[in-house]
Tab-separated table of C-alpha atoms in Angstrom:
chain	number	residue	atom	x	y	z
A	23	MET	CA	-0.009	-0.003	0.005
A	24	THR	CA	1.407	3.371	-0.969
A	25	THR	CA	1.850	5.983	1.762
A	26	GLN	CA	-0.607	8.849	1.771
A	27	SER	CA	1.080	12.221	1.185
A	28	LYS	CA	0.609	14.977	3.725
A	29	ALA	CA	-1.316	17.049	1.199
A	30	ASP	CA	-3.689	14.193	0.402
A	31	ARG	CA	-4.160	13.469	4.075
A	32	TYR	CA	-5.052	17.081	4.865
A	33	ALA	CA	-7.372	17.206	1.834
A	34	PHE	CA	-9.234	14.126	3.076
A	35	ILE	CA	-9.469	15.479	6.639
A	36	LYS	CA	-10.789	18.794	5.322
A	37	LYS	CA	-13.458	17.036	3.246
A	38	LEU	CA	-14.278	14.681	6.148
A	39	LEU	CA	-14.768	17.519	8.640
A	40	TRP	CA	-16.756	19.609	6.104
A	41	LEU	CA	-19.138	16.689	5.644
A	42	ALA	CA	-19.160	15.753	9.345
A	43	PHE	CA	-19.826	19.235	10.730
A	44	PRO	CA	-23.545	19.397	9.793
A	45	ILE	CA	-24.053	15.865	11.133
A	46	VAL	CA	-22.286	16.777	14.383
A	47	PHE	CA	-24.474	19.874	14.625
A	48	GLN	CA	-27.551	17.713	14.181
A	49	ASN	CA	-26.314	15.305	16.851
A	50	LEU	CA	-25.847	18.257	19.221
A	51	ILE	CA	-29.444	19.317	18.602
A	52	THR	CA	-30.576	15.733	19.294
A	53	THR	CA	-28.610	15.783	22.565
A	54	ALA	CA	-30.222	19.137	23.397
A	55	VAL	CA	-33.678	17.628	22.880
A	56	ASN	CA	-32.837	14.719	25.177
A	57	SER	CA	-31.395	17.154	27.702
A	58	ALA	CA	-34.567	19.250	27.541
A	59	ASP	CA	-36.699	16.145	28.141
A	60	VAL	CA	-34.575	15.230	31.170
A	61	VAL	CA	-34.660	18.777	32.614
A	62	MET	CA	-38.383	19.294	32.071
A	63	LEU	CA	-39.466	15.862	33.266
A	64	GLY	CA	-37.048	16.160	36.175
A	65	PHE	CA	-38.933	19.268	37.327
A	66	ILE	CA	-42.151	17.250	37.415
A	67	SER	CA	-40.870	14.293	39.418
A	68	GLN	CA	-38.183	11.643	39.474
A	69	ASP	CA	-40.840	9.022	38.603
A	70	ALA	CA	-41.816	11.026	35.490
A	71	LEU	CA	-38.167	11.187	34.465
A	72	SER	CA	-37.704	7.432	35.021
A	73	ALA	CA	-40.927	6.479	33.199
A	74	GLY	CA	-40.057	8.679	30.224
A	75	SER	CA	-36.597	7.154	30.057
A	76	LEU	CA	-37.924	3.588	30.052
A	77	ALA	CA	-40.790	4.264	27.637
A	78	GLY	CA	-38.313	5.986	25.358
A	79	GLN	CA	-36.466	2.686	24.953
A	80	ILE	CA	-39.122	1.620	22.423
A	81	MET	CA	-38.288	4.635	20.275
A	82	TYR	CA	-34.622	3.831	20.787
A	83	VAL	CA	-35.065	0.292	19.424
A	84	LEU	CA	-37.073	1.566	16.449
A	85	HIS	CA	-34.401	4.222	15.825
A	86	LEU	CA	-31.860	1.391	15.591
A	87	VAL	CA	-34.047	-0.313	12.990
A	88	PHE	CA	-34.109	2.919	11.007
A	89	LEU	CA	-30.318	3.124	11.329
A	90	GLY	CA	-29.954	-0.396	9.960
A	91	ILE	CA	-32.215	0.326	6.972
A	92	SER	CA	-30.482	3.667	6.435
A	93	SER	CA	-27.110	1.894	6.497
A	94	GLY	CA	-28.202	-0.348	3.657
A	95	ILE	CA	-29.365	2.684	1.698
A	96	ILE	CA	-26.147	4.598	2.389
A	97	ILE	CA	-23.859	1.633	1.633
A	98	LEU	CA	-25.382	1.144	-1.836
A	99	SER	CA	-26.305	4.749	-2.602
A	100	ALA	CA	-22.853	6.142	-1.703
A	101	GLN	CA	-21.141	3.741	-4.106
A	102	TYR	CA	-23.678	4.358	-6.890
A	103	TRP	CA	-23.266	8.076	-6.175
A	104	GLY	CA	-19.590	7.578	-7.028
A	105	LYS	CA	-20.800	6.261	-10.444
A	106	ARG	CA	-23.501	8.970	-10.696
A	107	ASP	CA	-26.154	6.291	-11.270
A	108	MET	CA	-29.201	8.254	-10.044
A	109	ARG	CA	-31.886	5.859	-11.203
A	110	THR	CA	-30.404	2.955	-9.251
A	111	ILE	CA	-30.167	5.166	-6.136
A	112	GLU	CA	-33.893	5.972	-6.464
A	113	ASN	CA	-34.679	2.263	-6.611
A	114	VAL	CA	-32.524	1.668	-3.531
A	115	ILE	CA	-34.585	4.288	-1.676
A	116	GLY	CA	-37.786	2.526	-2.744
A	117	ILE	CA	-36.571	-0.798	-1.335
A	118	GLY	CA	-35.525	0.813	1.936
A	119	MET	CA	-38.790	2.724	2.212
A	120	ARG	CA	-40.752	-0.504	1.771
A	121	PHE	CA	-39.045	-2.116	4.760
A	122	SER	CA	-39.204	1.024	6.879
A	123	ILE	CA	-42.956	1.582	6.425
A	124	ILE	CA	-43.811	-2.013	7.330
A	125	ILE	CA	-41.630	-2.108	10.462
A	126	SER	CA	-42.735	1.315	11.751
A	127	ALA	CA	-46.371	0.212	11.334
A	128	LEU	CA	-45.692	-2.854	13.499
A	129	PHE	CA	-44.104	-0.697	16.219
A	130	PHE	CA	-47.092	1.666	16.015
A	131	VAL	CA	-49.553	-1.173	16.620
A	132	ALA	CA	-47.532	-2.506	19.584
A	133	ALA	CA	-47.108	0.879	21.287
A	134	CYS	CA	-50.630	2.157	20.614
A	135	PHE	CA	-52.597	-0.940	21.528
A	136	PHE	CA	-50.295	-2.866	23.918
A	137	PRO	CA	-48.340	-0.156	25.847
A	138	GLU	CA	-48.651	-1.866	29.254
A	139	LEU	CA	-47.077	-5.028	27.890
A	140	LEU	CA	-44.127	-3.034	26.523
A	141	MET	CA	-43.591	-1.149	29.795
A	142	ARG	CA	-43.568	-4.413	31.770
A	143	ILE	CA	-40.579	-5.550	29.746
A	144	TYR	CA	-38.518	-2.741	31.299
A	145	THR	CA	-39.850	-2.439	34.839
A	146	ASN	CA	-42.136	-3.990	37.450
A	147	ASP	CA	-42.734	-0.613	39.165
A	148	SER	CA	-46.487	0.034	38.893
A	149	ALA	CA	-46.073	3.821	39.095
A	150	LEU	CA	-43.588	3.874	36.217
A	151	ILE	CA	-45.800	1.564	34.143
A	152	ALA	CA	-48.866	3.771	34.711
A	153	ALA	CA	-46.951	6.897	33.673
A	154	GLY	CA	-45.461	5.255	30.563
A	155	ILE	CA	-48.722	3.899	29.080
A	156	PRO	CA	-50.218	7.247	27.869
A	157	TYR	CA	-46.781	8.353	26.681
A	158	LEU	CA	-46.436	5.287	24.426
A	159	ARG	CA	-49.958	5.624	23.006
A	160	VAL	CA	-49.389	9.229	21.897
A	161	VAL	CA	-45.774	8.895	20.711
A	162	SER	CA	-46.640	5.822	18.618
A	163	PHE	CA	-47.931	8.103	15.821
A	164	SER	CA	-44.449	9.573	15.396
A	165	TYR	CA	-43.217	6.095	14.452
A	166	LEU	CA	-45.325	6.208	11.285
A	167	PHE	CA	-44.045	9.655	10.308
A	168	MET	CA	-40.394	8.697	10.900
A	169	GLY	CA	-40.788	5.533	8.843
A	170	ILE	CA	-40.809	7.741	5.743
A	171	SER	CA	-38.799	10.827	6.742
A	172	GLN	CA	-35.750	8.989	8.155
A	173	VAL	CA	-35.286	6.938	4.972
A	174	TYR	CA	-35.614	10.020	2.801
A	175	LEU	CA	-33.117	12.026	4.881
A	176	SER	CA	-30.587	9.174	4.924
A	177	ALA	CA	-30.708	9.035	1.115
A	178	MET	CA	-30.086	12.772	0.967
A	179	ARG	CA	-27.006	12.326	3.140
A	180	ALA	CA	-25.716	9.535	0.869
A	181	VAL	CA	-25.729	11.929	-2.117
A	182	GLU	CA	-24.056	14.636	-0.018
A	183	ARG	CA	-27.156	16.798	0.513
A	184	ILE	CA	-25.996	16.988	4.090
A	185	LYS	CA	-27.132	20.575	4.702
A	186	PHE	CA	-30.749	19.875	3.777
A	187	ALA	CA	-30.906	16.694	5.875
A	188	THR	CA	-29.298	18.438	8.831
A	189	LEU	CA	-31.445	21.582	8.669
A	190	THR	CA	-34.640	19.563	8.323
A	191	ASN	CA	-33.859	17.235	11.215
A	192	SER	CA	-32.542	20.092	13.359
A	193	PHE	CA	-35.656	22.189	12.776
A	194	ALA	CA	-37.842	19.256	13.858
A	195	LEU	CA	-35.741	18.730	16.975
A	196	VAL	CA	-35.757	22.401	17.989
A	197	LEU	CA	-39.520	22.460	17.453
A	198	ASN	CA	-39.666	19.383	19.663
A	199	ILE	CA	-37.928	21.262	22.489
A	200	LEU	CA	-40.304	24.233	22.231
A	201	LEU	CA	-43.397	22.071	22.103
A	202	ASN	CA	-42.094	20.044	25.056
A	203	ALA	CA	-42.155	23.172	27.189
A	204	VAL	CA	-45.612	24.144	25.893
A	205	PHE	CA	-47.289	20.818	26.592
A	206	ILE	CA	-45.383	19.732	29.718
A	207	PHE	CA	-45.993	22.970	31.606
A	208	GLY	CA	-49.189	24.168	29.836
A	209	LEU	CA	-47.772	27.387	28.356
A	210	PHE	CA	-49.750	29.805	26.143
A	211	GLY	CA	-53.070	28.316	27.159
A	212	ALA	CA	-52.150	24.752	26.155
A	213	PRO	CA	-53.230	21.878	28.423
A	214	LYS	CA	-50.670	20.865	31.099
A	215	LEU	CA	-49.957	17.271	30.042
A	216	GLY	CA	-46.794	16.375	31.912
A	217	ILE	CA	-45.021	13.288	30.547
A	218	MET	CA	-47.703	12.885	27.840
A	219	GLY	CA	-46.734	16.353	26.589
A	220	VAL	CA	-43.292	15.003	25.606
A	221	ALA	CA	-44.964	12.366	23.460
A	222	LEU	CA	-47.349	14.875	21.825
A	223	ALA	CA	-44.473	17.274	21.099
A	224	THR	CA	-42.474	14.451	19.487
A	225	SER	CA	-45.363	13.380	17.255
A	226	ILE	CA	-46.090	16.920	16.047
A	227	ALA	CA	-42.426	17.673	15.374
A	228	ARG	CA	-41.968	14.463	13.394
A	229	LEU	CA	-45.103	15.205	11.359
A	230	ILE	CA	-43.657	18.617	10.414
A	231	GLU	CA	-40.369	16.939	9.478
A	232	LEU	CA	-42.230	14.537	7.178
A	233	LEU	CA	-44.120	17.417	5.500
A	234	ILE	CA	-40.818	19.203	4.801
A	235	CYS	CA	-39.436	16.048	3.165
A	236	LEU	CA	-42.557	15.640	1.018
A	237	ILE	CA	-42.391	19.277	-0.115
A	238	ASP	CA	-38.680	18.965	-0.894
A	239	ASN	CA	-39.308	15.854	-2.943
A	240	MET	CA	-41.761	17.737	-5.163
A	241	GLY	CA	-38.946	19.919	-6.520
A	242	GLU	CA	-36.352	19.032	-9.146
A	243	ARG	CA	-33.527	17.648	-7.035
A	244	ILE	CA	-30.492	15.444	-7.599
A	245	ILE	CA	-32.569	12.496	-6.433
A	246	HIS	CA	-36.347	12.451	-6.819
A	247	PHE	CA	-38.205	9.691	-4.969
A	248	ARG	CA	-41.139	8.294	-6.917
A	249	ILE	CA	-43.977	6.362	-5.282
A	250	GLU	CA	-43.836	3.698	-8.006
A	251	THR	CA	-40.340	2.680	-6.874
A	252	LEU	CA	-42.013	1.087	-3.834
A	253	TRP	CA	-43.283	-1.624	-6.187
A	254	HIS	CA	-40.377	-1.581	-8.659
A	255	ARG	CA	-38.883	-5.052	-9.127
A	256	ASN	CA	-35.152	-5.450	-9.594
A	257	ARG	CA	-34.055	-8.837	-8.300
A	258	LEU	CA	-30.320	-8.140	-8.373
A	259	LEU	CA	-30.658	-4.805	-6.586
A	260	PHE	CA	-33.105	-6.236	-4.054
A	261	SER	CA	-30.701	-9.110	-3.470
A	262	ASP	CA	-27.835	-6.640	-2.923
A	263	PHE	CA	-29.962	-4.620	-0.493
A	264	ILE	CA	-30.850	-7.759	1.471
A	265	HIS	CA	-27.207	-8.910	1.378
A	266	PHE	CA	-25.847	-5.621	2.740
A	267	ALA	CA	-28.757	-4.058	4.624
A	268	LEU	CA	-30.040	-7.024	6.599
A	269	PRO	CA	-26.735	-7.726	8.381
A	270	ALA	CA	-26.443	-3.978	9.086
A	271	LEU	CA	-30.028	-3.932	10.351
A	272	ALA	CA	-29.423	-7.095	12.386
A	273	ASN	CA	-26.171	-5.578	13.712
A	274	ASP	CA	-27.874	-2.390	14.907
A	275	VAL	CA	-30.887	-4.242	16.332
A	276	VAL	CA	-28.795	-6.939	18.047
A	277	TRP	CA	-26.541	-4.308	19.553
A	278	GLY	CA	-29.452	-1.995	20.379
A	279	LEU	CA	-31.558	-4.717	22.012
A	280	ALA	CA	-28.566	-5.682	24.125
A	281	PHE	CA	-28.004	-2.046	25.075
A	282	SER	CA	-31.710	-1.738	25.830
A	283	THR	CA	-31.388	-4.839	27.982
A	284	TYR	CA	-29.019	-2.807	30.159
A	285	SER	CA	-32.056	-0.599	30.881
A	286	ILE	CA	-34.041	-3.704	31.856
A	287	ILE	CA	-31.279	-4.666	34.274
A	288	MET	CA	-31.101	-1.186	35.749
A	289	GLY	CA	-34.886	-0.858	35.733
A	290	HIS	CA	-34.971	-3.670	38.282
A	291	LEU	CA	-32.295	-2.036	40.462
A	292	GLY	CA	-34.528	0.868	41.484
A	293	SER	CA	-35.804	4.265	40.388
A	294	ASP	CA	-32.613	6.019	41.581
A	295	VAL	CA	-30.487	3.999	39.158
A	296	VAL	CA	-32.941	4.571	36.289
A	297	ALA	CA	-33.097	8.325	36.896
A	298	ALA	CA	-29.311	8.663	37.141
A	299	ASN	CA	-28.887	6.630	33.956
A	300	ALA	CA	-31.374	8.875	32.109
A	301	VAL	CA	-29.049	11.814	32.761
A	302	ALA	CA	-25.876	9.773	32.089
A	303	VAL	CA	-27.192	8.755	28.646
A	304	VAL	CA	-27.488	12.432	27.706
A	305	ALA	CA	-23.905	13.028	28.890
A	306	ARG	CA	-22.611	10.037	26.931
A	307	ASN	CA	-24.389	11.234	23.793
A	308	LEU	CA	-22.710	14.619	24.190
A	309	GLY	CA	-19.294	12.966	24.450
A	310	CYS	CA	-19.992	10.829	21.374
A	311	THR	CA	-21.485	13.621	19.262
A	312	ALA	CA	-18.379	14.296	17.184
A	313	CYS	CA	-17.387	10.646	16.721
A	314	PHE	CA	-20.861	9.684	15.414
A	315	GLY	CA	-20.795	12.530	12.888
A	316	ILE	CA	-17.270	11.716	11.759
A	317	ALA	CA	-18.058	8.023	11.371
A	318	HIS	CA	-21.160	8.789	9.318
A	319	ALA	CA	-19.281	11.204	7.056
A	320	GLY	CA	-16.289	8.878	6.711
A	321	GLY	CA	-18.491	5.995	5.614
A	322	ILE	CA	-20.055	8.144	2.865
A	323	LEU	CA	-16.689	9.393	1.575
A	324	LEU	CA	-15.043	5.960	1.597
A	325	GLY	CA	-18.096	4.400	-0.052
A	326	LYS	CA	-18.091	7.032	-2.783
A	327	THR	CA	-14.371	6.432	-3.483
A	328	SER	CA	-14.992	2.667	-3.554
A	329	GLY	CA	-17.743	3.212	-6.145
A	330	GLU	CA	-15.262	5.203	-8.215
A	331	GLY	CA	-12.981	2.158	-8.184
A	332	ASP	CA	-9.925	3.651	-6.431
A	333	LEU	CA	-9.506	1.047	-3.703
A	334	GLU	CA	-5.923	1.985	-2.895
A	335	LYS	CA	-7.081	5.491	-2.043
A	336	VAL	CA	-9.767	3.970	0.192
A	337	LYS	CA	-7.043	2.165	2.151
A	338	ARG	CA	-5.078	5.367	2.647
A	339	ASP	CA	-8.114	7.437	3.570
A	340	ALA	CA	-9.366	4.772	5.991
A	341	ALA	CA	-6.068	4.918	7.889
A	342	THR	CA	-6.451	8.667	8.292
A	343	PHE	CA	-10.125	8.340	9.123
A	344	TRP	CA	-9.791	6.053	12.134
A	345	ARG	CA	-7.047	8.232	13.584
A	346	VAL	CA	-9.290	11.274	13.331
A	347	SER	CA	-12.021	9.248	15.087
A	348	LEU	CA	-9.562	8.307	17.835
A	349	THR	CA	-8.836	11.980	18.402
A	350	SER	CA	-12.545	12.799	18.520
A	351	GLY	CA	-13.046	10.104	21.196
A	352	ILE	CA	-10.259	11.543	23.336
A	353	LEU	CA	-11.657	15.064	23.024
A	354	GLY	CA	-15.174	13.800	23.759
A	355	GLY	CA	-13.955	12.194	27.002
A	356	ILE	CA	-12.201	15.382	28.056
A	357	LEU	CA	-15.316	17.424	27.310
A	358	LEU	CA	-17.436	15.041	29.363
A	359	PHE	CA	-15.002	15.125	32.283
A	360	PHE	CA	-15.060	18.908	32.585
A	361	THR	CA	-18.808	19.279	32.088
A	362	ARG	CA	-19.763	16.780	34.805
A	363	PRO	CA	-21.078	19.424	37.242
A	364	ILE	CA	-23.592	20.631	34.663
A	365	PHE	CA	-25.321	17.252	34.482
A	366	HIS	CA	-25.875	17.169	38.243
A	367	HIS	CA	-28.130	20.231	37.850
A	368	MET	CA	-30.200	18.828	34.978
A	369	ALA	CA	-32.790	17.106	37.181
A	370	ASP	CA	-34.044	17.114	40.759
A	371	LEU	CA	-32.523	13.804	41.801
A	372	SER	CA	-32.312	12.164	45.216
A	373	ALA	CA	-28.982	12.099	47.040
A	374	THR	CA	-28.554	8.429	46.126
A	375	ALA	CA	-29.260	9.105	42.440
A	376	HIS	CA	-26.685	11.929	42.470
A	377	SER	CA	-24.055	9.575	43.866
A	378	TYR	CA	-24.855	7.032	41.134
A	379	LEU	CA	-24.710	9.730	38.466
A	380	ASP	CA	-21.254	10.840	39.590
A	381	VAL	CA	-19.843	7.329	39.066
A	382	MET	CA	-21.671	6.883	35.746
A	383	LEU	CA	-20.204	10.145	34.392
A	384	LEU	CA	-16.665	9.108	35.317
A	385	ILE	CA	-17.100	5.736	33.602
A	386	ASN	CA	-18.398	7.446	30.481
A	387	THR	CA	-15.376	9.756	30.218
A	388	TYR	CA	-13.336	6.791	28.930
A	389	TYR	CA	-16.252	4.790	27.488
A	390	VAL	CA	-16.608	7.306	24.629
A	391	LEU	CA	-13.093	6.485	23.411
A	392	GLY	CA	-14.002	2.858	22.772
A	393	LYS	CA	-17.297	3.935	21.234
A	394	ALA	CA	-15.497	6.342	18.866
A	395	LEU	CA	-13.158	3.660	17.536
A	396	ASN	CA	-15.817	0.954	17.161
A	397	THR	CA	-18.225	3.316	15.423
A	398	ALA	CA	-15.479	4.372	13.006
A	399	PHE	CA	-14.523	0.817	12.077
A	400	ILE	CA	-17.866	-1.026	12.127
A	401	GLY	CA	-20.208	1.820	11.172
A	402	GLY	CA	-17.834	3.680	8.859
A	403	ILE	CA	-14.914	1.765	7.355
A	404	PHE	CA	-16.333	-1.773	7.118
A	405	ARG	CA	-19.760	-0.685	5.881
A	406	SER	CA	-18.260	1.603	3.250
A	407	GLY	CA	-17.071	-1.553	1.455
A	408	GLY	CA	-20.312	-3.437	2.017
A	409	ASP	CA	-18.927	-5.512	4.899
A	410	THR	CA	-21.869	-5.654	7.310
A	411	LYS	CA	-21.621	-9.291	8.379
A	412	PHE	CA	-18.486	-8.857	10.491
A	413	GLY	CA	-20.081	-6.126	12.600
A	414	PHE	CA	-23.177	-8.248	13.088
A	415	LEU	CA	-21.186	-11.264	14.260
A	416	CYS	CA	-18.783	-9.181	16.351
A	417	ASP	CA	-21.504	-7.206	18.175
A	418	GLY	CA	-23.822	-10.212	18.461
A	419	ILE	CA	-21.206	-12.395	20.117
A	420	ASN	CA	-19.747	-9.601	22.233
A	421	MET	CA	-23.054	-8.257	23.532
A	422	TRP	CA	-25.077	-11.462	23.962
A	423	CYS	CA	-22.298	-13.871	24.958
A	424	TYR	CA	-20.318	-11.435	27.101
A	425	ALA	CA	-21.862	-8.118	28.167
A	426	VAL	CA	-25.539	-9.009	28.722
A	427	PRO	CA	-24.866	-12.300	30.597
A	428	LEU	CA	-22.212	-10.470	32.661
A	429	GLY	CA	-24.783	-7.808	33.577
A	430	PHE	CA	-27.444	-10.333	34.634
A	431	ILE	CA	-24.942	-12.390	36.619
A	432	ALA	CA	-23.577	-9.299	38.361
A	433	ALA	CA	-27.028	-7.862	39.159
A	434	PHE	CA	-29.188	-10.877	39.957
A	435	LEU	CA	-26.853	-13.770	40.794
A	436	LEU	CA	-23.923	-12.067	42.545
A	437	LYS	CA	-26.156	-9.124	43.602
A	438	LEU	CA	-23.290	-6.645	43.239
A	439	PRO	CA	-23.841	-2.958	44.055
A	440	PRO	CA	-25.510	-1.075	41.148
A	441	MET	CA	-22.388	0.848	40.135
A	442	TRP	CA	-20.335	-2.349	39.876
A	443	VAL	CA	-23.015	-3.687	37.548
A	444	TYR	CA	-22.847	-0.467	35.484
A	445	PHE	CA	-19.026	-0.637	35.318
A	446	LEU	CA	-19.024	-4.268	34.145
A	447	ILE	CA	-21.537	-3.758	31.334
A	448	SER	CA	-19.605	-0.651	30.260
A	449	THR	CA	-16.624	-2.817	29.265
A	450	ASP	CA	-18.457	-3.975	26.106
A	451	GLU	CA	-16.817	-1.430	23.777
A	452	PHE	CA	-13.289	-2.489	24.757
A	453	SER	CA	-13.629	-6.273	24.766
A	454	LYS	CA	-14.100	-6.394	20.988
A	455	LEU	CA	-11.380	-3.924	19.898
A	456	PRO	CA	-8.612	-6.528	19.275
A	457	PHE	CA	-10.843	-8.465	16.864
A	458	ILE	CA	-11.902	-5.291	15.088
A	459	PHE	CA	-8.286	-4.157	14.495
A	460	ARG	CA	-7.403	-7.616	13.175
A	461	HIS	CA	-10.278	-7.515	10.687
A	462	TYR	CA	-9.333	-3.987	9.624
A	463	ARG	CA	-5.763	-5.038	8.831
A	464	SER	CA	-7.013	-7.951	6.700
A	465	TYR	CA	-8.735	-5.561	4.237
A	466	LYS	CA	-11.437	-8.148	3.583
A	467	TRP	CA	-13.960	-5.327	3.948
A	468	LEU	CA	-12.600	-3.415	0.922
A	469	ARG	CA	-14.823	-3.887	-2.188
A	470	ASN	CA	-16.550	-2.092	-5.020
A	471	ILE	CA	-20.112	-3.499	-4.831
A	472	THR	CA	-21.760	-1.603	-7.679
A	473	ARG	CA	-23.326	-3.293	-10.746
A	474	GLU	CA	-24.132	-2.211	-14.269
A	475	PHE	CA	-27.886	-1.919	-14.796
C-alpha cells in the first residue's frame, strides 16, 4: 500500500470535517432535545423522568431499525453516487422505504394498543408503568411519520445533501424542544400534560419533518423519490440490499436490544439508578457527538471512493479516518469530564441518584473512546465496502455472549452494588477492539459493490 502524502491526508481530513460538521451539529441538537426532556421531566418528578426514560427505549429500538435500513441505503447509494447512477439510487430508496414503512407500522400497533405489555418488559414498578402507558400511546404516531422521513433524509446524506438533511432534522428537533415546554407545563393556554406532553411534542415535530421532506421531494432535485419505486422489481438490486442491509439492520438491532437490555437490568435495580442513567445517557451522547458525525461522514466518503474504483485510495483514507475518530473520542472524553457538574443540575434527583450519576459520568469519560473507535470501524470503514456481516457477528457475540450475561450475573446472581453492575456492562466497547483491528488489517472489507444496470 502506498503511503498517503501529507497534502492528500489534509485534503481528506478537510473534506471529512466539512461533511461531518452538519451531522455533528444535528447530533448536538438531538442531545439538546434529550437534555430538555430530562430537565423538564425532572422538574415534574423523578418518577416522570424514570418512566419517560424507560418508555423511550421503544423509540430507541425503532431508531436502531431505522439506522440499519439507512445503513443499507447509504452503503449502496454512496457507491452508486460515485458512479452517478441516479436511477439505481432511487430504486434503492424505494426498497428501503418498503421495509421502513412495514416495520414502523408494527411498532405503532404494539405501542398504541399494547403499551402496558411493553412497559412491563422494562420495569415492574407500577407507578412507572402507569406513567409510561399514555406516553407510548401518543408517541406511537411519530413512528409512522419517521418511517418515511428517516429513509428520505438518509438518502439525501448519501448523495451529499448533508445541509438539507441536517437543517430539516434540526428544525424538527428544535420544534420538539419548544413544544415540550408548551405541553409539559401548559404554556400559552395549552393543556398541562406532563409526561404525555413530551410524546405529543415528538409526534407533532416528526409530522412537520415529514411534511418538509414531502415538499422537498416535489422539486427538481439530484434524487427524486417516486412512489412507484415502492413496487419496482429489480431482483439483483433487491438481493444486494438484502445482502448488505439485513446484516447492518441485524447488527444495529442486536446491539441496540442488548443495550436496551441494560435498561431492563437497571430498571430492576430501582428508580434512583434509572433516573441517574437517564441523565448519564445524555452526557454520553454529548461525548460521542463528534465521533458519530465523523463516522457517518467517513462512511459516505469511503463508499463514494469505492464506487469510483480507487480502492488503494480507500485504504489510505481509511487509515487517516480512524485516527481522526480516535482523536474525537479523546476530546469527547475530556469534554465530558469537565462538564460533569452541569449534568448534576439537569434534574431534581435524590442524594442516592446523584451519587450514582457521579460514578456513571466518570465511567463514560473513557467509554466514549471505545465507542469512537468501534463506530469508525464497524459503522464507517467496514460498511463503506459493504462488509456488514463482520459487525453483526462481532457485536452479536460480544453483547449477547459477554456483556448481557455479565450484567445479569452481576445484578441478579452475585447481587453486586448497582455501580459495579454499570461498570461491568460498560466494558463492552473495549472487549471487541482486538478483533476489530485484526479484521481492519485484513482488508477483507474493501470492495466495489456496484453493478451495471
